[in-house]
Tab-separated table of C-alpha atoms in Angstrom:
chain	number	residue	atom	x	y	z
Y	653	UNK	CA	7.210	1.205	-12.863
Y	654	UNK	CA	6.343	-1.616	-10.466
Y	655	UNK	CA	9.989	-2.443	-9.704
Y	656	UNK	CA	10.956	1.222	-9.242
Y	657	UNK	CA	7.919	1.743	-7.024
Y	658	UNK	CA	9.033	-1.197	-4.886
Y	659	UNK	CA	12.665	-0.127	-4.622
Y	660	UNK	CA	11.525	3.374	-3.648
Y	661	UNK	CA	9.547	2.161	-0.619
Y	662	UNK	CA	12.326	1.610	1.968
Y	663	UNK	CA	14.121	4.761	0.780
Y	664	UNK	CA	10.960	6.851	0.991
Y	665	UNK	CA	10.133	5.378	4.412
Y	666	UNK	CA	13.591	6.227	5.761
Y	667	UNK	CA	13.462	9.756	4.323
Y	668	UNK	CA	10.042	10.278	5.913
Y	669	UNK	CA	11.597	9.415	9.281
Y	670	UNK	CA	14.486	11.871	8.811
Y	671	UNK	CA	12.967	14.849	6.973
Y	672	UNK	CA	9.731	16.806	6.997
Y	673	UNK	CA	6.879	14.894	5.387
Y	674	UNK	CA	5.740	17.960	3.448
Y	675	UNK	CA	9.076	18.147	1.615
Y	676	UNK	CA	9.126	14.448	0.644
Y	677	UNK	CA	5.499	14.407	-0.496
Y	678	UNK	CA	5.890	17.636	-2.502
Y	679	UNK	CA	8.962	16.365	-4.379
Y	680	UNK	CA	7.142	13.095	-5.081
Y	681	UNK	CA	4.129	14.934	-6.496
Y	682	UNK	CA	6.312	17.045	-8.798
Y	683	UNK	CA	8.156	13.946	-10.063
Y	684	UNK	CA	4.852	12.234	-10.860
Y	685	UNK	CA	3.546	15.314	-12.647
Y	686	UNK	CA	6.739	15.606	-14.726
Y	687	UNK	CA	6.434	11.955	-15.708
Y	688	UNK	CA	2.786	12.315	-16.711
Y	689	UNK	CA	3.022	15.617	-18.570
Y	690	UNK	CA	6.283	14.603	-20.228
Y	691	UNK	CA	4.446	11.693	-21.877
Y	692	UNK	CA	2.755	14.072	-24.306
Y	693	UNK	CA	6.165	14.532	-25.967
Y	694	UNK	CA	7.174	10.859	-25.971
Y	695	UNK	CA	7.940	9.266	-29.334
Y	696	UNK	CA	10.089	6.246	-28.390
Y	697	UNK	CA	9.760	3.327	-25.992
Y	698	UNK	CA	12.675	4.489	-23.832
Y	699	UNK	CA	10.754	7.738	-23.224
Y	700	UNK	CA	7.994	5.662	-21.623
Y	701	UNK	CA	10.500	3.747	-19.480
Y	702	UNK	CA	12.045	7.020	-18.306
Y	703	UNK	CA	8.861	9.011	-17.713
Y	704	UNK	CA	6.403	6.362	-16.504
Y	705	UNK	CA	8.844	3.733	-15.256
Y	706	UNK	CA	11.323	5.997	-13.468
Y	707	UNK	CA	9.812	9.434	-12.728
Y	708	UNK	CA	6.250	8.286	-12.066
Y	709	UNK	CA	7.483	5.135	-10.311
Y	710	UNK	CA	9.603	7.129	-7.850
Y	711	UNK	CA	6.908	9.748	-7.344
Y	712	UNK	CA	4.136	7.248	-6.778
Y	713	UNK	CA	6.371	5.220	-4.457
Y	714	UNK	CA	7.087	8.282	-2.310
Y	715	UNK	CA	3.359	9.075	-2.136
Y	716	UNK	CA	2.250	5.501	-1.504
Y	717	UNK	CA	1.481	3.096	1.312
Y	718	UNK	CA	4.724	3.418	3.256
Y	719	UNK	CA	4.953	7.243	3.528
Y	720	UNK	CA	1.253	7.312	4.411
Y	721	UNK	CA	1.750	4.729	7.160
Y	722	UNK	CA	4.823	6.526	8.547
Y	723	UNK	CA	2.969	9.834	8.785
Y	724	UNK	CA	-0.233	8.385	10.246
Y	725	UNK	CA	1.652	6.232	12.762
Y	726	UNK	CA	2.847	9.475	14.354
Y	727	UNK	CA	-0.667	10.834	14.565
Y	728	UNK	CA	-2.692	7.788	15.627
Y	729	UNK	CA	-2.390	4.980	18.172
Y	730	UNK	CA	-5.850	3.737	19.164
Y	731	UNK	CA	-7.394	3.981	15.682
Y	732	UNK	CA	-4.306	3.562	13.534
Y	733	UNK	CA	-5.903	0.899	11.326
Y	734	UNK	CA	-8.968	3.056	10.715
Y	735	UNK	CA	-6.815	6.068	9.819
Y	736	UNK	CA	-4.617	4.128	7.381
Y	737	UNK	CA	-7.714	2.527	5.854
Y	738	UNK	CA	-9.352	5.925	5.364
Y	739	UNK	CA	-6.197	7.340	3.760
Y	740	UNK	CA	-5.911	4.413	1.355
Y	741	UNK	CA	-9.608	4.785	0.544
Y	742	UNK	CA	-8.646	8.067	-1.107
Y	743	UNK	CA	-6.731	6.059	-3.691
Y	744	UNK	CA	-9.807	3.932	-4.287
Y	745	UNK	CA	-11.910	7.035	-4.899
Y	746	UNK	CA	-9.345	7.892	-7.563
Y	747	UNK	CA	-9.730	4.421	-9.068
Y	748	UNK	CA	-13.481	5.011	-9.215
Y	749	UNK	CA	-13.153	8.323	-11.072
Y	750	UNK	CA	-10.030	8.254	-13.212
Y	751	UNK	CA	-10.040	4.953	-15.162
Y	752	UNK	CA	-13.358	5.806	-16.893
Y	753	UNK	CA	-12.199	9.409	-17.388
Y	754	UNK	CA	-8.857	8.294	-18.825
Y	755	UNK	CA	-10.511	5.726	-21.103
Y	756	UNK	CA	-12.985	8.366	-22.333
Y	757	UNK	CA	-10.108	10.757	-23.127
Y	758	UNK	CA	-8.187	7.992	-24.932
Y	759	UNK	CA	-11.211	6.957	-27.022
Y	760	UNK	CA	-12.552	10.429	-27.823
Y	761	UNK	CA	-9.480	12.675	-27.931
Y	762	UNK	CA	-6.004	11.131	-27.625
Y	763	UNK	CA	-3.967	9.165	-25.092
Y	764	UNK	CA	-1.537	12.096	-24.776
Y	765	UNK	CA	-4.307	14.332	-23.433
Y	766	UNK	CA	-5.166	11.667	-20.867
Y	767	UNK	CA	-1.607	11.905	-19.494
Y	768	UNK	CA	-1.718	15.714	-19.635
Y	769	UNK	CA	-4.959	15.893	-17.621
Y	770	UNK	CA	-3.609	13.492	-14.978
Y	771	UNK	CA	-0.390	15.531	-14.665
Y	772	UNK	CA	-2.245	18.821	-14.266
Y	773	UNK	CA	-4.516	17.326	-11.608
Y	774	UNK	CA	-1.409	16.387	-9.620
Y	775	UNK	CA	-0.014	19.911	-9.745
Y	776	UNK	CA	-3.197	21.900	-9.208
Y	777	UNK	CA	-5.217	20.332	-6.357
Y	778	UNK	CA	-2.702	17.911	-4.819
Y	779	UNK	CA	0.491	19.947	-4.437
Y	780	UNK	CA	-1.213	22.976	-2.798
Y	781	UNK	CA	-3.076	20.618	-0.424
Y	782	UNK	CA	0.199	19.018	0.692
Y	783	UNK	CA	1.861	22.390	1.239
Y	784	UNK	CA	-1.111	23.807	3.136
Y	785	UNK	CA	-2.314	20.861	5.210
Y	786	UNK	CA	0.444	18.327	5.947
Y	787	UNK	CA	1.940	18.527	9.429
Y	788	UNK	CA	4.877	16.315	10.370
Y	789	UNK	CA	3.977	15.566	14.009
Y	790	UNK	CA	1.069	16.178	16.389
Y	791	UNK	CA	3.455	18.420	18.341
Y	792	UNK	CA	3.356	20.860	15.390
Y	793	UNK	CA	-0.238	21.578	16.449
Y	794	UNK	CA	0.420	21.248	20.199
Y	795	UNK	CA	-1.184	17.810	20.256
Y	796	UNK	CA	-0.327	14.262	21.286
Y	797	UNK	CA	-1.311	11.254	19.123
Y	798	UNK	CA	-5.071	10.697	18.629
Y	799	UNK	CA	-5.712	14.441	18.923
Y	800	UNK	CA	-5.100	14.627	22.681
Y	801	UNK	CA	-4.089	18.170	23.713
Y	802	UNK	CA	-0.486	18.390	24.899
Y	803	UNK	CA	-0.623	19.908	28.415
Y	804	UNK	CA	2.774	19.297	30.077
Y	805	UNK	CA	2.841	19.112	33.850
Y	806	UNK	CA	5.230	21.057	36.065
Y	807	UNK	CA	7.730	18.164	36.039
Y	808	UNK	CA	7.598	17.634	32.285
Y	809	UNK	CA	8.988	19.673	29.458
Y	810	UNK	CA	6.908	20.347	26.347
Y	811	UNK	CA	8.277	17.240	24.596
Y	812	UNK	CA	8.042	14.814	27.521
Y	813	UNK	CA	6.034	11.599	27.265
Y	814	UNK	CA	2.819	11.579	29.289
Y	815	UNK	CA	2.718	8.868	31.962
Y	816	UNK	CA	5.063	5.972	32.654
Y	817	UNK	CA	5.445	2.930	30.462
Y	818	UNK	CA	3.233	0.051	31.621
Y	819	UNK	CA	5.200	-2.621	33.453
Y	820	UNK	CA	4.910	-6.024	31.793
Y	821	UNK	CA	6.791	-9.289	32.026
Y	822	UNK	CA	9.280	-9.605	29.186
Y	823	UNK	CA	10.815	-12.635	27.499
Y	824	UNK	CA	14.180	-12.140	25.801
Y	825	UNK	CA	15.114	-14.099	22.686
Y	826	UNK	CA	18.648	-15.233	23.383
Y	827	UNK	CA	21.296	-14.082	20.947
Y	828	UNK	CA	19.071	-11.676	19.024
Y	829	UNK	CA	19.093	-8.617	21.254
Y	830	UNK	CA	15.309	-8.532	20.949
Y	831	UNK	CA	12.627	-8.505	23.606
Y	832	UNK	CA	8.992	-9.499	23.092
Y	833	UNK	CA	6.312	-7.963	25.266
Y	834	UNK	CA	2.656	-6.971	25.189
Y	835	UNK	CA	1.849	-4.493	22.467
Y	836	UNK	CA	0.225	-1.782	24.630
Y	837	UNK	CA	2.886	0.791	25.431
Y	838	UNK	CA	3.999	4.315	24.568
Y	839	UNK	CA	5.964	4.638	21.351
Y	840	UNK	CA	9.340	5.762	22.712
Y	841	UNK	CA	11.278	2.520	22.220
Y	842	UNK	CA	14.531	2.320	20.293
Y	843	UNK	CA	14.163	1.764	16.551
Y	844	UNK	CA	14.531	-1.917	15.602
Y	845	UNK	CA	17.435	-2.296	13.124
Y	846	UNK	CA	16.852	-4.201	9.892
Y	847	UNK	CA	19.172	-7.078	10.821
Y	848	UNK	CA	17.458	-7.529	14.175
Y	849	UNK	CA	14.008	-7.498	12.580
Y	850	UNK	CA	15.131	-10.073	10.015
Y	851	UNK	CA	15.886	-12.493	12.842
Y	852	UNK	CA	12.236	-12.567	13.890
Y	853	UNK	CA	9.398	-14.770	12.640
Y	854	UNK	CA	6.777	-11.962	12.401
Y	855	UNK	CA	8.940	-10.053	9.906
Y	856	UNK	CA	9.173	-12.964	7.467
Y	857	UNK	CA	5.489	-13.845	7.828
Y	858	UNK	CA	4.640	-10.246	6.928
Y	859	UNK	CA	7.112	-10.302	4.020
Y	860	UNK	CA	5.770	-13.597	2.688
Y	861	UNK	CA	2.088	-12.717	2.915
Y	862	UNK	CA	2.584	-9.279	1.357
Y	863	UNK	CA	4.647	-10.785	-1.495
Y	864	UNK	CA	1.679	-13.047	-2.252
Y	865	UNK	CA	-0.564	-9.987	-2.152
Y	866	UNK	CA	1.656	-8.157	-4.640
Y	867	UNK	CA	1.860	-11.117	-7.028
Y	868	UNK	CA	-1.891	-11.667	-7.209
Y	869	UNK	CA	-2.899	-8.012	-7.066
Y	870	UNK	CA	-0.664	-7.075	-9.997
Y	871	UNK	CA	-2.266	-9.728	-12.201
Y	872	UNK	CA	-5.576	-7.895	-11.907
Y	873	UNK	CA	-4.335	-4.318	-11.584
Y	874	UNK	CA	-2.211	-4.564	-14.734
Y	875	UNK	CA	-4.191	-7.043	-16.861
Y	876	UNK	CA	-7.829	-6.556	-15.859
Y	877	UNK	CA	-8.989	-4.412	-18.783
Y	878	UNK	CA	-7.091	-6.482	-21.369
Y	879	UNK	CA	-8.412	-9.680	-19.754
Y	880	UNK	CA	-11.999	-8.407	-20.032
Y	881	UNK	CA	-11.550	-7.277	-23.637
Y	882	UNK	CA	-10.216	-10.749	-24.472
Y	883	UNK	CA	-13.505	-12.167	-23.157
Y	884	UNK	CA	-15.342	-9.998	-25.726
Y	885	UNK	CA	-16.317	-7.184	-23.356
Y	886	UNK	CA	-16.183	-3.605	-24.693
Y	887	UNK	CA	-13.271	-1.411	-23.439
Y	888	UNK	CA	-15.522	1.204	-21.822
Y	889	UNK	CA	-17.459	-1.495	-19.934
Y	890	UNK	CA	-14.162	-2.980	-18.735
Y	891	UNK	CA	-13.045	0.478	-17.524
Y	892	UNK	CA	-16.370	0.901	-15.707
Y	893	UNK	CA	-15.856	-2.453	-13.980
Y	894	UNK	CA	-12.409	-1.240	-12.912
Y	895	UNK	CA	-14.150	1.815	-11.471
Y	896	UNK	CA	-16.499	-0.506	-9.545
Y	897	UNK	CA	-13.435	-2.193	-8.027
Y	898	UNK	CA	-12.293	1.226	-6.803
Y	899	UNK	CA	-15.732	2.132	-5.436
Y	900	UNK	CA	-16.203	-1.125	-3.526
Y	901	UNK	CA	-12.618	-0.982	-2.320
Y	902	UNK	CA	-13.460	2.200	-0.392
Y	903	UNK	CA	-15.840	0.120	1.734
Y	904	UNK	CA	-13.296	-2.678	2.017
Y	905	UNK	CA	-10.540	-0.380	3.222
Y	906	UNK	CA	-12.713	1.429	5.764
Y	907	UNK	CA	-14.195	-1.825	7.062
Y	908	UNK	CA	-10.831	-3.601	7.278
Y	909	UNK	CA	-9.174	-0.694	9.080
Y	910	UNK	CA	-11.992	-0.455	11.607
Y	911	UNK	CA	-12.217	-4.232	12.142
Y	912	UNK	CA	-8.456	-4.482	12.655
Y	913	UNK	CA	-8.655	-1.867	15.428
Y	914	UNK	CA	-11.498	-3.719	17.160
Y	915	UNK	CA	-10.739	-7.410	16.681
Y	916	UNK	CA	-7.042	-7.632	15.853
Y	917	UNK	CA	-5.137	-7.378	12.591
Y	918	UNK	CA	-4.317	-10.908	11.455
Y	919	UNK	CA	-7.833	-12.385	11.220
Y	920	UNK	CA	-9.124	-9.645	8.865
Y	921	UNK	CA	-5.841	-9.798	6.914
Y	922	UNK	CA	-6.067	-13.544	6.268
Y	923	UNK	CA	-9.774	-13.230	5.406
Y	924	UNK	CA	-8.943	-10.625	2.768
Y	925	UNK	CA	-6.694	-13.099	0.977
Y	926	UNK	CA	-9.347	-15.838	1.115
Y	927	UNK	CA	-11.932	-13.449	-0.361
Y	928	UNK	CA	-9.529	-12.512	-3.149
Y	929	UNK	CA	-8.949	-16.202	-3.860
Y	930	UNK	CA	-12.721	-16.722	-4.182
Y	931	UNK	CA	-12.920	-13.857	-6.671
Y	932	UNK	CA	-10.174	-15.507	-8.745
Y	933	UNK	CA	-12.068	-18.806	-8.616
Y	934	UNK	CA	-15.177	-17.047	-9.963
Y	935	UNK	CA	-13.541	-15.750	-13.147
Y	936	UNK	CA	-11.701	-19.024	-13.714
Y	937	UNK	CA	-15.116	-20.728	-13.731
Y	938	UNK	CA	-17.028	-18.230	-15.878
Y	939	UNK	CA	-16.301	-15.241	-18.118
Y	940	UNK	CA	-19.188	-12.905	-18.896
Y	941	UNK	CA	-20.234	-9.305	-18.297
Y	942	UNK	CA	-22.285	-10.335	-15.244
Y	943	UNK	CA	-19.374	-12.368	-13.868
Y	944	UNK	CA	-17.047	-9.432	-14.483
Y	945	UNK	CA	-19.085	-7.106	-12.261
Y	946	UNK	CA	-19.597	-9.725	-9.538
Y	947	UNK	CA	-15.846	-10.254	-9.584
Y	948	UNK	CA	-15.347	-6.473	-9.400
Y	949	UNK	CA	-17.366	-6.387	-6.164
Y	950	UNK	CA	-15.600	-9.367	-4.541
Y	951	UNK	CA	-12.127	-8.333	-5.633
Y	952	UNK	CA	-12.876	-4.705	-4.776
Y	953	UNK	CA	-13.510	-5.645	-1.146
Y	954	UNK	CA	-10.034	-7.205	-0.954
Y	955	UNK	CA	-8.004	-5.013	-3.322
Y	956	UNK	CA	-5.551	-2.835	-1.339
Y	957	UNK	CA	-7.487	-3.754	1.830
Y	958	UNK	CA	-4.450	-5.712	2.997
Y	959	UNK	CA	-2.495	-2.460	3.391
Y	960	UNK	CA	-4.111	-1.118	6.635
Y	961	UNK	CA	-3.713	-4.317	8.722
Y	962	UNK	CA	-0.232	-4.997	7.310
Y	963	UNK	CA	0.944	-1.441	8.001
Y	964	UNK	CA	-0.629	-1.518	11.454
Y	965	UNK	CA	0.974	-4.880	12.285
Y	966	UNK	CA	4.423	-3.500	11.466
Y	967	UNK	CA	3.815	-0.601	13.851
Y	968	UNK	CA	2.269	-2.810	16.538
Y	969	UNK	CA	5.043	-5.421	16.488
Y	970	UNK	CA	8.147	-3.328	15.781
Y	971	UNK	CA	7.034	0.129	16.965
Y	972	UNK	CA	6.089	3.125	14.853
Y	973	UNK	CA	9.684	4.396	14.860
Y	974	UNK	CA	10.526	1.373	12.706
Y	975	UNK	CA	7.574	1.607	10.322
Y	976	UNK	CA	9.306	3.604	7.580
Y	977	UNK	CA	12.252	1.293	6.985
Y	978	UNK	CA	10.669	-2.089	7.782
Y	979	UNK	CA	7.341	-1.492	6.035
Y	980	UNK	CA	9.373	-0.095	3.136
Y	981	UNK	CA	11.277	-3.375	2.832
Y	982	UNK	CA	8.092	-5.418	3.163
Y	983	UNK	CA	6.393	-3.312	0.489
Y	984	UNK	CA	9.448	-3.601	-1.753
Y	985	UNK	CA	8.924	-7.375	-1.725
Y	986	UNK	CA	5.240	-6.771	-2.506
Y	987	UNK	CA	6.114	-4.693	-5.564
Y	988	UNK	CA	8.926	-6.897	-6.871
Y	989	UNK	CA	6.626	-9.921	-6.769
Y	990	UNK	CA	3.967	-7.709	-8.340
Y	991	UNK	CA	6.339	-7.172	-11.258
Y	992	UNK	CA	6.884	-10.944	-11.429
Y	993	UNK	CA	3.116	-11.525	-11.427
Y	994	UNK	CA	2.595	-8.929	-14.143
Y	995	UNK	CA	5.232	-10.493	-16.395
Y	996	UNK	CA	4.235	-14.123	-15.762
Y	997	UNK	CA	0.572	-13.338	-16.474
Y	998	UNK	CA	1.571	-11.907	-19.858
Y	999	UNK	CA	3.870	-14.855	-20.557
Y	1000	UNK	CA	1.178	-17.405	-19.665
Y	1001	UNK	CA	-1.389	-15.606	-21.818
Y	1002	UNK	CA	0.920	-15.479	-24.825
Y	1003	UNK	CA	1.801	-19.158	-24.351
Y	1004	UNK	CA	-1.684	-20.581	-23.693
Y	1005	UNK	CA	-4.076	-17.950	-25.053
Y	1006	UNK	CA	-5.757	-17.667	-21.639
Y	1007	UNK	CA	-5.258	-16.194	-18.160
Y	1008	UNK	CA	-6.799	-19.263	-16.472
Y	1009	UNK	CA	-3.518	-20.945	-15.487
Y	1010	UNK	CA	-2.019	-17.864	-13.800
Y	1011	UNK	CA	-5.327	-17.258	-11.970
Y	1012	UNK	CA	-5.290	-20.850	-10.677
Y	1013	UNK	CA	-1.725	-20.362	-9.439
Y	1014	UNK	CA	-2.920	-17.147	-7.793
Y	1015	UNK	CA	-5.612	-19.025	-5.855
Y	1016	UNK	CA	-3.014	-21.354	-4.319
Y	1017	UNK	CA	-0.731	-18.430	-3.478
Y	1018	UNK	CA	-3.587	-16.590	-1.759
Y	1019	UNK	CA	-4.362	-19.591	0.439
Y	1020	UNK	CA	-0.693	-19.541	1.483
Y	1021	UNK	CA	-0.914	-15.809	2.210
Y	1022	UNK	CA	-3.935	-16.373	4.470
Y	1023	UNK	CA	-2.150	-19.098	6.435
Y	1024	UNK	CA	0.962	-16.924	6.911
Y	1025	UNK	CA	-1.218	-14.026	8.079
Y	1026	UNK	CA	-2.995	-16.131	10.686
Y	1027	UNK	CA	0.366	-17.357	12.034
Y	1028	UNK	CA	1.597	-13.819	12.830
Y	1029	UNK	CA	1.962	-13.380	16.646
Y	1030	UNK	CA	0.294	-9.989	16.721
Y	1031	UNK	CA	0.107	-9.763	20.524
Y	1032	UNK	CA	3.898	-9.476	20.857
Y	1033	UNK	CA	6.017	-6.326	20.638
Y	1034	UNK	CA	9.581	-6.614	19.402
Y	1035	UNK	CA	11.969	-4.155	21.063
Y	1036	UNK	CA	15.642	-3.889	20.244
Y	1037	UNK	CA	17.876	-4.019	23.315
Y	1038	UNK	CA	20.829	-1.690	22.885
């Protein structure tokens, strides 16, 4: 699931740039629902790989961070971080509600009914909402980004940009075909190709920091309940703590998005990784029910909160026309290293009987992620020179 989700990101981002968002999101929702509902008929392990790993992985990938960022980058400029944070907070509301609900269904009825309920909830509220509410561009509602009414002047056609580009001194990187300039400008630059982006330092700093995020986040997202049960904590309590992570993460996402719009992206981003490292240090030092819920609060503030500033940085540095493909590649690295983290955590636990070693490795990785984030030159815009 994690690998398929990651590989889907650049594809989904590119498709979102080429086709109507409503079509891509609707197909993704149907694929997820098929994967979930199909699980009630599964009897073999390969059924799980097909339905959860492939169908749900593709569907979730095409509904995830990258498609959301592509769509919102068209609609927002001044408060892009806040908008992406608010959208991702929706996922955290789901994490507050559905883990306890799913665990209750598993314990009282059957795990198959848990999958059935999740699949139906995708088809009934979500699909009609996408079909009724999603609009591809502000122009579909006669608007410019940030909700500004589109009122073309006599010299401008309906699709013309409003106002000239600001004139700023530019410094050209020799041999790369790339220009760096101040980030404040209208979003009508040429899309930055992948090869050109890969010749820049900001791209690799974003890739590296988000890989670290994926590695450490997957350890908790995939192993948290089992980790808590191993400490002697009851399954329902562990599921409730997972719900607390989702609830607190709503605050983290909204705060991070807003702070990144006001004070820059890289300082909040690096601070998120430091906070996550502190939460890891807490559960390495002590394992109890009280510690579990304190961890849930600290980790909840940082879980997924890296997505708004990372997504916004990609748009700020490379332009929103490049968000789909480049953020897709960056997120693919996040997910592939998430799969590595998931597997290594299991391997370490089976080898040592404890998660402590992998959590200690995670702390070091998170310090590295913070340093990479703070080194990102967020005040520079990369523009491909054709």
